[in-house]
Coordinates of C-alpha atoms and ligand atoms in Angstrom, one line a residue:
Chain A
M238 CA -65.4 8.6 -109.0
E239 CA -64.4 5.5 -107.5
Q240 CA -61.3 6.6 -105.9
L241 CA -63.4 9.4 -104.3
L242 CA -65.0 7.1 -102.8
N243 CA -62.0 4.8 -102.1
S244 CA -60.7 7.9 -100.3
S245 CA -63.3 9.4 -98.3
E246 CA -63.3 5.5 -97.0
Q247 CA -60.3 5.7 -96.0
F248 CA -60.6 9.5 -93.9
F249 CA -63.6 8.4 -92.1
Q250 CA -61.9 4.6 -91.1
V251 CA -58.7 4.7 -90.8
E252 CA -57.1 6.9 -88.6
K253 CA -54.3 4.8 -87.3
P254 CA -51.8 3.0 -89.3
I255 CA -51.0 -0.4 -90.0
I256 CA -47.2 0.6 -90.7
E257 CA -45.0 4.0 -89.9
F258 CA -41.7 4.5 -90.6
R259 CA -40.1 7.6 -88.8
G260 CA -36.9 8.1 -90.6
V261 CA -36.1 5.1 -91.4
S262 CA -31.9 4.3 -92.6
K263 CA -30.9 0.4 -93.1
T264 CA -27.0 0.3 -94.2
Y265 CA -26.0 -3.4 -95.1
P266 CA -22.9 -4.7 -93.8
S267 CA -21.6 -4.5 -97.0
G268 CA -22.1 -0.4 -96.9
T269 CA -25.1 -0.1 -99.0
H270 CA -26.8 2.1 -98.6
A271 CA -30.6 0.6 -99.5
L272 CA -33.1 3.2 -97.8
E273 CA -32.7 6.5 -97.0
D274 CA -34.7 9.1 -93.9
V275 CA -37.9 6.7 -95.3
N276 CA -41.0 8.1 -93.8
I277 CA -44.3 6.1 -94.6
K278 CA -47.8 5.7 -93.3
I279 CA -49.5 2.5 -94.7
N280 CA -52.9 2.8 -93.3
N281 CA -55.7 -0.4 -92.5
G282 CA -57.3 -1.6 -95.1
E283 CA -54.9 0.1 -97.7
F284 CA -54.0 -1.6 -101.3
V285 CA -50.1 -0.5 -102.0
F286 CA -47.7 -1.3 -104.8
V287 CA -44.3 -0.4 -104.2
V288 CA -42.4 -0.1 -107.3
G289 CA -39.0 1.6 -108.8
S290 CA -35.7 -0.2 -110.5
S291 CA -34.0 -3.0 -109.5
G292 CA -31.3 -2.1 -106.4
A293 CA -33.8 0.9 -105.9
G294 CA -34.2 -0.2 -101.5
K295 CA -38.4 -2.2 -102.7
S296 CA -36.9 -5.9 -101.1
T297 CA -35.5 -3.9 -98.0
F298 CA -38.7 -2.2 -97.5
M299 CA -40.1 -5.3 -97.4
K300 CA -37.3 -7.0 -95.2
L301 CA -37.6 -4.3 -92.4
I302 CA -42.1 -4.5 -92.2
M303 CA -41.3 -9.0 -91.7
R304 CA -38.4 -7.5 -89.3
E305 CA -36.3 -10.1 -91.4
E306 CA -33.6 -7.0 -91.6
K307 CA -33.4 -4.1 -88.9
A308 CA -33.1 -1.2 -89.3
N309 CA -30.0 1.0 -88.9
T310 CA -31.9 4.6 -88.0
G311 CA -35.3 6.0 -87.6
K312 CA -38.8 3.9 -85.8
I313 CA -40.7 1.3 -87.7
I314 CA -43.9 0.3 -86.6
V315 CA -46.1 -2.6 -87.4
N316 CA -49.3 -3.8 -86.3
G317 CA -48.6 -2.1 -82.4
F318 CA -44.8 -3.8 -82.9
E319 CA -42.0 -1.6 -82.1
L320 CA -39.7 -3.2 -84.6
T321 CA -36.8 -1.4 -83.7
S322 CA -36.6 -2.4 -80.2
M323 CA -38.0 -5.9 -81.0
K324 CA -36.5 -8.6 -79.2
R325 CA -35.3 -11.5 -81.4
R326 CA -37.7 -13.9 -79.6
D327 CA -40.9 -11.8 -79.8
V328 CA -40.8 -12.1 -83.3
P329 CA -42.4 -14.7 -84.1
M330 CA -45.7 -13.3 -82.7
L331 CA -45.5 -10.1 -85.0
R332 CA -45.2 -12.7 -87.9
R333 CA -48.3 -14.6 -87.5
T334 CA -49.9 -10.8 -88.1
M335 CA -48.7 -11.5 -91.3
G336 CA -49.2 -14.0 -94.4
I337 CA -46.2 -13.7 -96.3
V338 CA -45.5 -14.9 -100.4
F339 CA -42.4 -15.6 -101.7
Q340 CA -41.7 -14.7 -106.1
D341 CA -40.5 -18.7 -105.9
F342 CA -43.7 -19.7 -104.6
R343 CA -41.5 -21.3 -101.9
L344 CA -44.0 -24.9 -101.6
I345 CA -42.8 -28.5 -99.5
P346 CA -42.3 -30.1 -103.1
T347 CA -42.5 -33.6 -100.9
M348 CA -45.9 -32.2 -99.2
N349 CA -49.9 -32.0 -101.1
V350 CA -51.3 -28.8 -101.7
F351 CA -53.2 -29.3 -98.7
D352 CA -50.4 -30.3 -96.6
N353 CA -48.8 -27.8 -97.5
V354 CA -51.1 -25.0 -96.5
A355 CA -51.7 -27.0 -93.0
F356 CA -48.0 -26.5 -92.6
A357 CA -48.6 -22.7 -91.9
M358 CA -50.6 -23.6 -89.6
H359 CA -49.5 -26.5 -87.9
V360 CA -46.0 -24.6 -86.9
V361 CA -47.8 -21.9 -84.8
G362 CA -49.8 -24.4 -82.8
A363 CA -53.6 -24.5 -84.2
S364 CA -55.2 -27.8 -83.8
G365 CA -56.3 -30.2 -86.0
R366 CA -60.0 -29.9 -86.6
N367 CA -59.2 -25.7 -87.0
V368 CA -56.9 -26.7 -89.9
R369 CA -59.3 -28.8 -91.6
R370 CA -62.0 -25.9 -91.7
E371 CA -59.8 -23.6 -91.7
V372 CA -57.2 -25.0 -95.4
S373 CA -59.9 -26.1 -97.0
R374 CA -61.8 -22.4 -96.7
A375 CA -58.4 -20.8 -98.0
L376 CA -58.2 -23.0 -100.9
S377 CA -60.9 -22.3 -101.5
K378 CA -60.6 -18.8 -102.3
V379 CA -57.8 -18.9 -104.4
G380 CA -59.9 -21.8 -106.5
L381 CA -58.3 -24.7 -105.6
G382 CA -60.8 -26.0 -103.6
N383 CA -60.1 -29.6 -106.5
K384 CA -56.8 -29.5 -106.2
A385 CA -55.9 -30.3 -102.7
R386 CA -54.4 -33.3 -103.2
S387 CA -52.4 -32.2 -106.1
M388 CA -48.4 -32.5 -105.6
P389 CA -47.0 -29.2 -106.6
A390 CA -45.2 -30.2 -109.3
Q391 CA -48.6 -31.0 -111.0
L392 CA -49.6 -28.0 -111.0
S393 CA -48.5 -24.4 -113.3
G394 CA -46.5 -21.3 -112.1
G395 CA -49.7 -19.7 -111.2
E396 CA -50.8 -22.6 -109.6
Q397 CA -48.2 -23.0 -107.2
Q398 CA -48.4 -19.4 -106.6
R399 CA -52.3 -19.8 -105.4
V400 CA -50.9 -22.7 -103.4
G401 CA -48.6 -20.2 -102.0
L402 CA -51.4 -17.3 -101.0
A403 CA -53.7 -19.6 -99.9
R404 CA -51.3 -20.6 -97.0
A405 CA -50.2 -17.0 -96.4
L406 CA -54.1 -16.0 -95.9
V407 CA -54.8 -19.0 -93.9
N408 CA -53.8 -17.6 -90.7
S409 CA -56.1 -15.0 -91.2
P410 CA -53.1 -12.2 -91.3
D411 CA -53.6 -8.4 -90.4
L412 CA -51.5 -7.5 -93.5
I413 CA -49.8 -9.2 -96.6
I414 CA -46.5 -9.0 -97.5
A415 CA -45.7 -10.3 -101.5
D416 CA -42.2 -8.9 -102.5
E417 CA -42.9 -10.1 -106.4
P418 CA -45.1 -12.8 -106.5
T419 CA -46.1 -12.4 -109.9
G420 CA -41.9 -12.7 -111.3
N421 CA -42.4 -16.2 -111.8
V422 CA -46.0 -16.2 -113.2
D423 CA -47.4 -15.7 -117.0
P424 CA -49.2 -12.1 -117.7
N425 CA -52.4 -13.8 -117.3
M426 CA -51.8 -16.1 -113.8
S427 CA -50.5 -12.4 -112.8
Y428 CA -53.7 -11.2 -113.3
E429 CA -55.7 -13.1 -111.7
I430 CA -53.4 -12.8 -108.9
V431 CA -53.8 -9.2 -108.0
S432 CA -57.6 -9.9 -108.9
M433 CA -57.6 -12.4 -106.2
L434 CA -55.6 -10.1 -103.6
T435 CA -57.7 -7.2 -104.4
E436 CA -60.6 -9.1 -103.2
I437 CA -58.9 -10.0 -99.8
N438 CA -58.0 -6.3 -99.2
K439 CA -61.8 -5.9 -100.0
L440 CA -62.2 -7.7 -96.9
G441 CA -60.2 -5.3 -94.9
T442 CA -56.9 -7.4 -95.2
T443 CA -54.0 -4.9 -96.3
V444 CA -51.8 -5.5 -99.0
L445 CA -48.7 -5.0 -99.6
M446 CA -47.3 -5.7 -102.8
V447 CA -43.4 -4.8 -105.0
T448 CA -44.0 -5.4 -108.9
H449 CA -42.4 -4.3 -112.0
D450 CA -45.0 -5.2 -113.8
H451 CA -46.4 -1.9 -114.9
N452 CA -49.3 -3.4 -116.6
L453 CA -50.5 -3.8 -113.1
V454 CA -50.4 -1.4 -111.8
R455 CA -51.9 0.7 -114.2
D456 CA -54.8 -1.3 -114.4
F457 CA -55.5 -2.3 -110.7
Q458 CA -56.3 1.3 -109.2
H459 CA -53.9 1.1 -105.9
R460 CA -51.7 3.3 -103.8
V461 CA -48.2 3.6 -105.5
I462 CA -45.2 3.9 -103.7
M463 CA -42.0 4.4 -106.2
L464 CA -38.6 3.7 -104.3
D465 CA -35.5 5.2 -106.1
G466 CA -32.0 5.0 -104.9
G467 CA -33.7 3.8 -101.0
K468 CA -35.6 7.0 -101.5
I469 CA -39.1 7.5 -101.5
V470 CA -39.6 9.9 -104.9
A471 CA -43.3 9.5 -105.2
D472 CA -46.1 8.6 -103.3
N473 CA -49.9 8.6 -104.8
A474 CA -51.4 8.1 -101.5
G475 CA -54.9 9.6 -101.6
G476 CA -54.4 11.1 -105.4
D477 CA -52.3 10.4 -108.6
I478 CA -48.6 9.7 -108.8
G479 CA -47.0 12.4 -110.5
Chain B
M185 CA -47.9 -26.5 -75.8
K186 CA -50.6 -27.7 -76.8
L187 CA -51.4 -31.9 -77.1
G188 CA -51.7 -31.9 -80.5
S189 CA -49.3 -30.0 -81.7
V190 CA -46.8 -31.7 -79.9
K191 CA -48.7 -34.9 -82.0
Y192 CA -48.3 -33.7 -85.4
L193 CA -44.2 -32.0 -85.0
V194 CA -43.9 -35.7 -83.6
G195 CA -45.9 -36.9 -86.3
E196 CA -43.6 -34.6 -89.1
G197 CA -40.5 -35.5 -87.6
V198 CA -40.6 -39.7 -88.3
K199 CA -42.2 -38.4 -91.9
N200 CA -39.3 -36.3 -92.5
T201 CA -37.3 -39.0 -91.2
W202 CA -38.3 -41.6 -93.6
V203 CA -38.8 -38.7 -97.1
N204 CA -35.3 -38.1 -96.2
R205 CA -34.6 -42.0 -96.3
L206 CA -31.4 -42.1 -97.9
M207 CA -29.7 -39.8 -95.5
S208 CA -31.2 -41.5 -92.5
L209 CA -30.3 -44.7 -94.1
A210 CA -27.1 -43.2 -93.9
S211 CA -26.5 -41.6 -90.6
V212 CA -28.1 -45.1 -89.0
G213 CA -25.2 -46.9 -90.9
V214 CA -22.0 -44.7 -89.3
L215 CA -23.9 -44.7 -85.9
V216 CA -24.5 -48.5 -86.0
A217 CA -20.5 -49.2 -86.9
C218 CA -19.7 -46.6 -84.0
M219 CA -21.5 -48.4 -81.5
V220 CA -21.1 -52.3 -82.4
V221 CA -17.1 -51.4 -81.9
I222 CA -18.0 -49.5 -79.0
G223 CA -19.9 -52.8 -77.9
L224 CA -17.5 -54.8 -79.0
A225 CA -15.2 -52.4 -76.8
L226 CA -16.8 -52.7 -74.1
L227 CA -17.1 -56.6 -74.5
I228 CA -13.6 -57.5 -74.8
S229 CA -13.1 -55.4 -71.6
E230 CA -15.3 -57.3 -69.7
N231 CA -14.1 -60.7 -70.8
V232 CA -10.3 -58.6 -69.6
A233 CA -11.7 -57.9 -66.5
K234 CA -13.4 -61.7 -66.1
A235 CA -10.0 -63.0 -67.0
I236 CA -8.2 -60.6 -64.5
G237 CA -11.0 -61.5 -61.9
A238 CA -10.0 -64.8 -61.8
L239 CA -6.0 -63.7 -61.2
E240 CA -7.3 -62.0 -58.7
Q241 CA -8.9 -64.9 -56.6
Q242 CA -5.8 -66.7 -57.5
N243 CA -3.7 -64.4 -56.0
V244 CA -3.8 -65.5 -52.2
V245 CA -1.9 -63.9 -49.2
M246 CA -0.5 -66.4 -46.3
V247 CA -0.4 -64.7 -43.9
Y248 CA 2.0 -66.6 -40.7
M249 CA 1.4 -66.0 -36.9
E250 CA 3.7 -66.3 -34.1
D251 CA 2.6 -68.9 -32.4
Y252 CA 4.2 -72.2 -31.0
N253 CA 5.8 -73.8 -34.0
W254 CA 7.0 -69.6 -34.8
A255 CA 8.8 -70.0 -31.3
L256 CA 10.3 -73.2 -32.0
Y257 CA 11.7 -72.6 -34.9
S258 CA 12.7 -68.6 -34.9
D259 CA 15.6 -67.6 -34.3
K260 CA 14.2 -65.1 -31.8
T261 CA 13.8 -67.8 -29.1
D262 CA 16.6 -68.8 -27.2
T263 CA 16.7 -72.2 -26.9
S264 CA 20.2 -73.2 -26.4
S265 CA 19.7 -70.4 -22.8
D266 CA 19.6 -72.6 -20.4
A267 CA 17.4 -70.6 -18.3
A268 CA 14.6 -72.4 -17.2
V269 CA 12.9 -69.7 -15.2
S270 CA 12.6 -66.4 -17.0
E271 CA 13.2 -63.4 -14.8
N272 CA 9.6 -62.6 -13.6
G273 CA 9.2 -66.3 -13.2
E274 CA 8.2 -68.4 -15.3
E275 CA 8.5 -71.3 -16.6
A276 CA 10.2 -72.5 -19.7
D277 CA 8.4 -76.0 -21.6
A278 CA 10.7 -78.9 -22.7
N279 CA 11.7 -77.7 -25.7
G280 CA 13.0 -73.9 -23.9
I281 CA 9.5 -71.8 -24.6
K282 CA 8.1 -69.4 -22.8
S283 CA 4.3 -68.6 -23.0
S284 CA 6.0 -64.4 -23.6
D285 CA 8.7 -66.1 -26.2
Y286 CA 5.2 -66.4 -28.2
T287 CA 2.4 -64.1 -29.2
I288 CA -0.5 -66.2 -30.3
H289 CA -1.4 -69.3 -28.0
N290 CA -4.2 -70.6 -29.3
D291 CA -6.9 -71.5 -31.9
E292 CA -8.8 -68.5 -30.4
E293 CA -6.2 -65.9 -30.4
A294 CA -5.8 -66.9 -34.3
K295 CA -8.9 -66.5 -34.7
A296 CA -9.2 -63.5 -33.1
L297 CA -6.0 -62.3 -35.3
C298 CA -8.2 -63.8 -38.3
D299 CA -11.2 -61.8 -38.2
K300 CA -8.8 -58.3 -36.8
I301 CA -7.5 -59.1 -40.8
A302 CA -11.0 -59.5 -41.9
K303 CA -11.7 -56.4 -40.7
L304 CA -10.0 -54.8 -43.1
D305 CA -11.3 -52.2 -46.1
N306 CA -9.7 -54.1 -49.2
V307 CA -9.5 -57.8 -47.6
A308 CA -13.0 -59.6 -49.3
S309 CA -11.7 -63.2 -47.4
V310 CA -9.9 -64.7 -45.0
T311 CA -9.8 -68.3 -43.7
Y312 CA -8.1 -69.9 -40.8
V313 CA -5.5 -72.8 -41.7
S314 CA -4.0 -74.6 -39.0
S315 CA -0.1 -75.4 -38.6
D316 CA -1.6 -78.9 -39.3
E317 CA -3.9 -78.2 -42.2
G318 CA -0.2 -75.6 -43.6
L319 CA 2.0 -78.5 -42.7
A320 CA -0.6 -81.3 -45.5
S321 CA -0.7 -78.5 -47.6
V322 CA 3.2 -78.3 -47.8
K323 CA 3.6 -81.8 -47.8
E324 CA 1.1 -82.1 -50.7
S325 CA 2.6 -79.5 -52.8
M326 CA 6.0 -81.1 -51.9
L327 CA 8.2 -83.0 -54.8
E328 CA 8.6 -86.4 -54.5
G329 CA 10.7 -87.1 -51.4
Q330 CA 10.8 -83.9 -50.4
E331 CA 8.3 -84.1 -48.4
E332 CA 10.1 -87.2 -46.3
Y333 CA 12.6 -83.8 -44.8
F334 CA 9.1 -82.2 -43.6
D335 CA 8.1 -86.0 -41.9
F336 CA 11.6 -85.7 -40.0
L337 CA 11.7 -82.2 -38.9
D338 CA 7.9 -82.8 -37.6
E339 CA 8.9 -85.9 -35.5
E340 CA 12.5 -84.4 -34.4
Y341 CA 11.1 -81.1 -33.6
G342 CA 7.6 -80.6 -33.9
N343 CA 5.6 -78.8 -37.0
P344 CA 7.6 -76.6 -38.7
M345 CA 4.5 -74.7 -40.2
S346 CA 2.5 -71.8 -38.0
C347 CA -0.7 -71.4 -38.6
A348 CA -1.7 -68.7 -40.9
A349 CA -4.4 -66.9 -41.9
K350 CA -5.1 -66.8 -45.7
V351 CA -6.1 -63.8 -47.4
T352 CA -8.1 -62.6 -50.7
M353 CA -7.8 -59.1 -51.1
K354 CA -10.8 -56.9 -53.5
D355 CA -8.4 -54.3 -55.3
M356 CA -5.1 -55.3 -56.2
S357 CA -4.1 -51.2 -56.5
L358 CA -4.0 -51.4 -52.6
F359 CA -2.5 -54.8 -52.4
S360 CA 0.7 -52.9 -50.7
E361 CA -0.9 -50.5 -48.6
T362 CA -3.0 -53.8 -46.8
I363 CA 0.0 -55.8 -46.5
D364 CA 1.6 -53.1 -44.6
K365 CA -1.6 -53.0 -42.7
I366 CA -1.6 -56.0 -41.5
E367 CA 2.4 -56.3 -41.3
Q368 CA 1.9 -53.9 -38.5
M369 CA -0.6 -56.3 -36.7
E370 CA 0.5 -58.0 -32.9
G371 CA 1.4 -61.4 -33.8
V372 CA 1.8 -61.7 -37.8
D373 CA 5.3 -63.1 -38.7
V374 CA 5.7 -63.0 -41.7
I375 CA 3.4 -62.6 -45.1
Q376 CA 3.7 -64.7 -48.8
S377 CA 2.5 -62.6 -51.5
Q378 CA 3.2 -62.4 -55.1
D379 CA 3.4 -58.2 -55.4
D380 CA 4.7 -58.3 -58.6
L381 CA 1.2 -59.3 -59.8
A382 CA -1.0 -57.9 -58.1
E383 CA 1.2 -54.6 -60.0
K384 CA 1.0 -56.1 -62.9
I385 CA -3.0 -56.7 -62.7
T386 CA -3.3 -53.2 -61.9
A387 CA -1.2 -51.4 -64.7
V388 CA -3.7 -54.2 -67.5
K389 CA -6.8 -52.9 -65.7
N390 CA -5.8 -49.5 -66.2
G391 CA -4.4 -49.9 -69.0
I392 CA -7.5 -51.2 -70.1
Y393 CA -9.7 -48.7 -68.7
V394 CA -7.6 -45.9 -70.3
A395 CA -7.9 -47.0 -74.0
G396 CA -11.9 -47.7 -73.9
I397 CA -12.2 -44.3 -72.5
W398 CA -10.2 -43.3 -75.6
I399 CA -11.6 -45.3 -78.1
I400 CA -15.3 -44.4 -76.4
A401 CA -14.9 -40.7 -76.8
I402 CA -12.8 -40.6 -80.7
L403 CA -15.2 -42.9 -81.6
M404 CA -18.3 -40.7 -80.1
I405 CA -16.6 -37.5 -82.3
I406 CA -16.7 -39.3 -85.5
A407 CA -20.6 -40.6 -85.3
L408 CA -21.8 -36.6 -84.4
V409 CA -18.9 -35.3 -87.4
I410 CA -20.8 -37.4 -89.2
V411 CA -24.3 -37.4 -88.3
S412 CA -24.0 -34.1 -88.9
N413 CA -22.6 -33.9 -92.4
T414 CA -24.7 -36.5 -92.9
I415 CA -28.3 -33.8 -91.6
R416 CA -26.2 -31.1 -93.1
V417 CA -26.3 -32.9 -96.5
T418 CA -30.0 -32.9 -96.5
M419 CA -30.2 -29.0 -95.7
Y420 CA -32.1 -28.0 -98.2
N421 CA -35.4 -29.4 -97.7
R422 CA -34.5 -28.4 -94.4
K423 CA -33.5 -24.7 -94.9
L424 CA -37.3 -24.5 -96.9
E425 CA -39.1 -25.7 -94.3
I426 CA -37.0 -23.2 -91.5
S427 CA -38.0 -20.4 -93.9
I428 CA -41.4 -20.9 -94.4
M429 CA -42.0 -21.9 -91.1
K430 CA -40.4 -19.0 -90.2
A431 CA -41.9 -16.6 -92.0
V432 CA -45.6 -18.1 -90.6
G433 CA -44.4 -17.0 -86.8
A434 CA -43.3 -20.5 -85.6
T435 CA -41.2 -20.4 -82.2
D436 CA -37.9 -21.2 -82.3
S437 CA -38.7 -24.7 -80.7
F438 CA -41.4 -25.4 -83.1
I439 CA -39.2 -25.2 -85.5
R440 CA -36.1 -27.5 -83.6
I441 CA -38.7 -30.4 -82.7
P442 CA -39.2 -32.4 -86.0
F443 CA -35.5 -32.1 -86.5
I444 CA -34.8 -33.7 -83.0
V445 CA -37.9 -36.1 -83.5
E446 CA -35.6 -36.8 -86.6
G447 CA -32.3 -37.3 -84.8
M448 CA -33.8 -39.5 -82.0
L449 CA -35.5 -41.6 -84.0
I450 CA -32.3 -42.9 -86.3
G451 CA -30.4 -43.0 -82.6
V452 CA -33.2 -45.6 -81.6
I453 CA -32.8 -46.8 -85.0
S454 CA -29.8 -47.6 -85.0
A455 CA -29.0 -48.2 -81.1
L456 CA -31.5 -51.3 -81.6
I457 CA -29.8 -52.5 -85.8
A458 CA -26.5 -52.5 -83.2
E459 CA -27.5 -55.0 -80.6
G460 CA -28.4 -57.4 -82.7
L461 CA -26.0 -56.9 -85.2
L462 CA -23.6 -57.1 -82.1
Y463 CA -25.8 -60.2 -80.5
F464 CA -25.3 -62.0 -84.0
C465 CA -21.6 -61.2 -84.3
Y466 CA -20.3 -62.0 -80.7
R467 CA -22.3 -65.1 -80.2
V468 CA -20.3 -66.8 -83.8
A469 CA -17.0 -65.1 -82.3
T470 CA -17.1 -66.7 -78.7
E471 CA -19.0 -69.9 -80.4
T472 CA -15.9 -70.1 -82.2
I473 CA -13.6 -69.4 -79.6
I474 CA -14.9 -72.7 -77.2
S475 CA -14.2 -74.6 -79.8
T476 CA -11.0 -74.2 -80.7
L477 CA -9.4 -72.7 -77.0
G478 CA -12.4 -75.2 -75.2
T479 CA -12.2 -72.4 -72.8
T480 CA -15.5 -71.3 -71.7
D481 CA -14.9 -69.2 -69.1
I482 CA -16.2 -66.2 -71.2
V483 CA -19.2 -63.5 -70.7
K484 CA -22.6 -63.9 -72.5
Y485 CA -24.4 -61.7 -74.4
G486 CA -27.4 -62.1 -72.0
D487 CA -25.5 -60.5 -69.1
M488 CA -24.5 -57.3 -71.1
A489 CA -27.1 -56.7 -73.4
W490 CA -29.6 -54.6 -71.0
I491 CA -26.2 -52.0 -70.8
L492 CA -25.6 -52.6 -74.0
L493 CA -28.6 -51.6 -75.5
L494 CA -28.7 -48.4 -72.8
V495 CA -25.7 -47.7 -74.4
F496 CA -26.0 -48.2 -77.3
L497 CA -29.3 -45.5 -77.1
A498 CA -27.2 -43.3 -75.0
I499 CA -25.1 -42.8 -78.2
G500 CA -27.8 -43.1 -80.8
I501 CA -29.9 -40.2 -79.1
F502 CA -27.1 -38.4 -78.0
A503 CA -25.4 -38.0 -81.7
G504 CA -29.0 -37.3 -83.1
I505 CA -30.2 -34.4 -80.9
I506 CA -26.9 -32.8 -80.4
G507 CA -26.2 -33.6 -84.4
S508 CA -29.4 -31.9 -85.3
V509 CA -29.7 -29.1 -82.7
I510 CA -26.0 -28.0 -84.1
I511 CA -27.0 -27.5 -87.9
I512 CA -30.7 -25.8 -86.9
S513 CA -29.0 -23.5 -84.6
K514 CA -27.4 -22.6 -87.2
Y515 CA -30.9 -21.6 -89.3
L516 CA -32.2 -20.1 -86.4
R517 CA -29.3 -17.7 -85.6
K518 CA -28.7 -16.5 -89.3
E519 CA -31.1 -13.7 -89.7
G520 CA -31.8 -11.4 -93.0
S521 CA -30.9 -14.4 -95.0
E522 CA -34.2 -16.6 -93.9
F523 CA -36.6 -15.4 -97.6
A524 CA -33.7 -14.2 -99.2
A525 CA -31.7 -17.4 -100.3
I526 CA -32.5 -21.0 -99.3
Ligands
LIG298 N1 -27.8 -8.9 -97.9 C1 -28.0 -7.8 -98.3 N2 -26.4 -7.4 -98.2 C2 -25.2 -5.9 -99.1 N3 -26.2 -6.0 -99.7 C3 -27.4 -5.9 -100.1 C4 -28.4 -7.2 -99.4 N4 -29.5 -7.0 -100.0 C5 -29.8 -5.7 -100.9 N5 -28.0 -5.1 -100.4 C6 -28.1 -4.1 -101.3 O1 -29.2 -3.5 -101.3 C7 -29.9 -2.1 -102.6 C8 -31.2 -2.7 -102.2 O2 -31.4 -3.7 -102.5 P1 -33.1 -4.2 -102.8 O3 -33.9 -4.0 -101.7 O4 -33.0 -5.3 -102.9 O5 -33.4 -3.6 -103.9 P2 -34.7 -4.1 -104.8 O6 -34.9 -5.0 -104.0 O7 -35.4 -3.1 -105.0 O8 -34.2 -4.5 -106.1 C9 -28.8 -3.3 -104.0 O9 -27.9 -2.4 -104.2 C10 -28.9 -4.5 -103.2 O10 -27.3 -4.4 -103.1
LIG299 MG1 -36.0 -7.3 -105.2

């Protein structure tokens, strides 16, 4: 019932996809065909799990979206940017529309929690007063308002990833990209992190998350894209996975 | 770029210098060592130049003129001839010398020639030496007893010294050219000089110049290589920072600023330390030299302090900026590895 509501909501609200792949192939210089003829549309406001066995091409799929890798053929459109013809110097503008969460957290060990999150704002030119307000807001969203002065090493893995999540959120992105964000986090914390991502998604942010954890996929009812051998083998957009 | 952002990025650069203080210290050490050696090379060459300058001042050239006394002693003048009257009816004096036999007839003409010499580009100074003064100074330099010979000549035939111009030059490498020009002037008899000294001075100066350039070039390269290596060592933290900055959409110039600030700061700190260290070393060295050799003719540090500081700042800032730019460019250009392995 809830799902029906969800899909009808999408049907009426969103015509324009935030991510679109048209006939995309990616072959690494080593000769590995990581992705072959991928066609997909992800609409604004969706929450998508990307699943598949190791080496299926999940990370490559994510890297193409953030324009860390370039496709060999096909067309990729993200947030209105045409990535295949995009110039290197325009990449920062694309990145500012997305928040990236890393599997290994990537917190700067010499900075406290607050400064780690503030760093993401400062380096894109945000002003001091905005930074203080937005960082506080992001930290309370992930439930770490009271840990602002802690150093990363003093936090658990789950807490560190929540700092990483706060940093991804702080510039108010349209899209969150997370490649196995729960890979280094214990199961309880994984649930908490995906719950937070779900909350963020409910406020309108599109979330794209790679995971190996079948329990998460089963318990959080979201769209699931399954990759195998560089191809999309299943996609439950608007329905159930086969 | 907003002022607030610039402030933040500069602040980050300063903070990073402190956070990575062990590596900063290593870079500073290398830079200071290079700067001190470069500074020493400059101070030594300046002292040598000063000593050479003193030598050059002593390298005077005497330009003797074709005056009456010259005519008196010259072989070219036929004093034995009995012809008292020349073809144009000119009368010879008691010594049988006609006014057409010589060029410089009086002090005015001699001084005019001096002025003409003084107008040459490479001539530093010209002093007129009258024949009487010339004779006095020649007699003064003679050994005991020999001066009597000049007295004898003077009394018997007249002053044997022609009037002369005492000439010093600015650039010893143009020595022979300048001599040639003076020789071609009307009224110049002979030029007495030590042209081998001029050649030696020029050779020594060129040698010092070439050696100095090589020393500085080699040390600059060493400084650059070591500074970039030092920065490379800290690159683990740096790669992490750069990967995050790129992920959140920082532009290349934003990413570079903290690193460049860090490089510059290391350069400036090194320059200040090198200046102080060199001042101390130079004072100790010169005090020893003065007390053992007794010379006081040594370049003062104070005269060179500003130049040295500027040179050190230039080297430090250059090495710091280039060192960090080389390193970050490597990571900025790398596509496809920014989020994967750090
Ligand atoms: N940078 C790379 N260079 C060469 N081959 C790569 C590179 N990254 C991934 N691959 C290869 O591409 C295929 C897909 O990799 P990846 O997208 O990382 O899969 P997944 O994330 O699903 O495990 C694999 O065979 C992998 O070895
Ligand atoms: Mg992967």
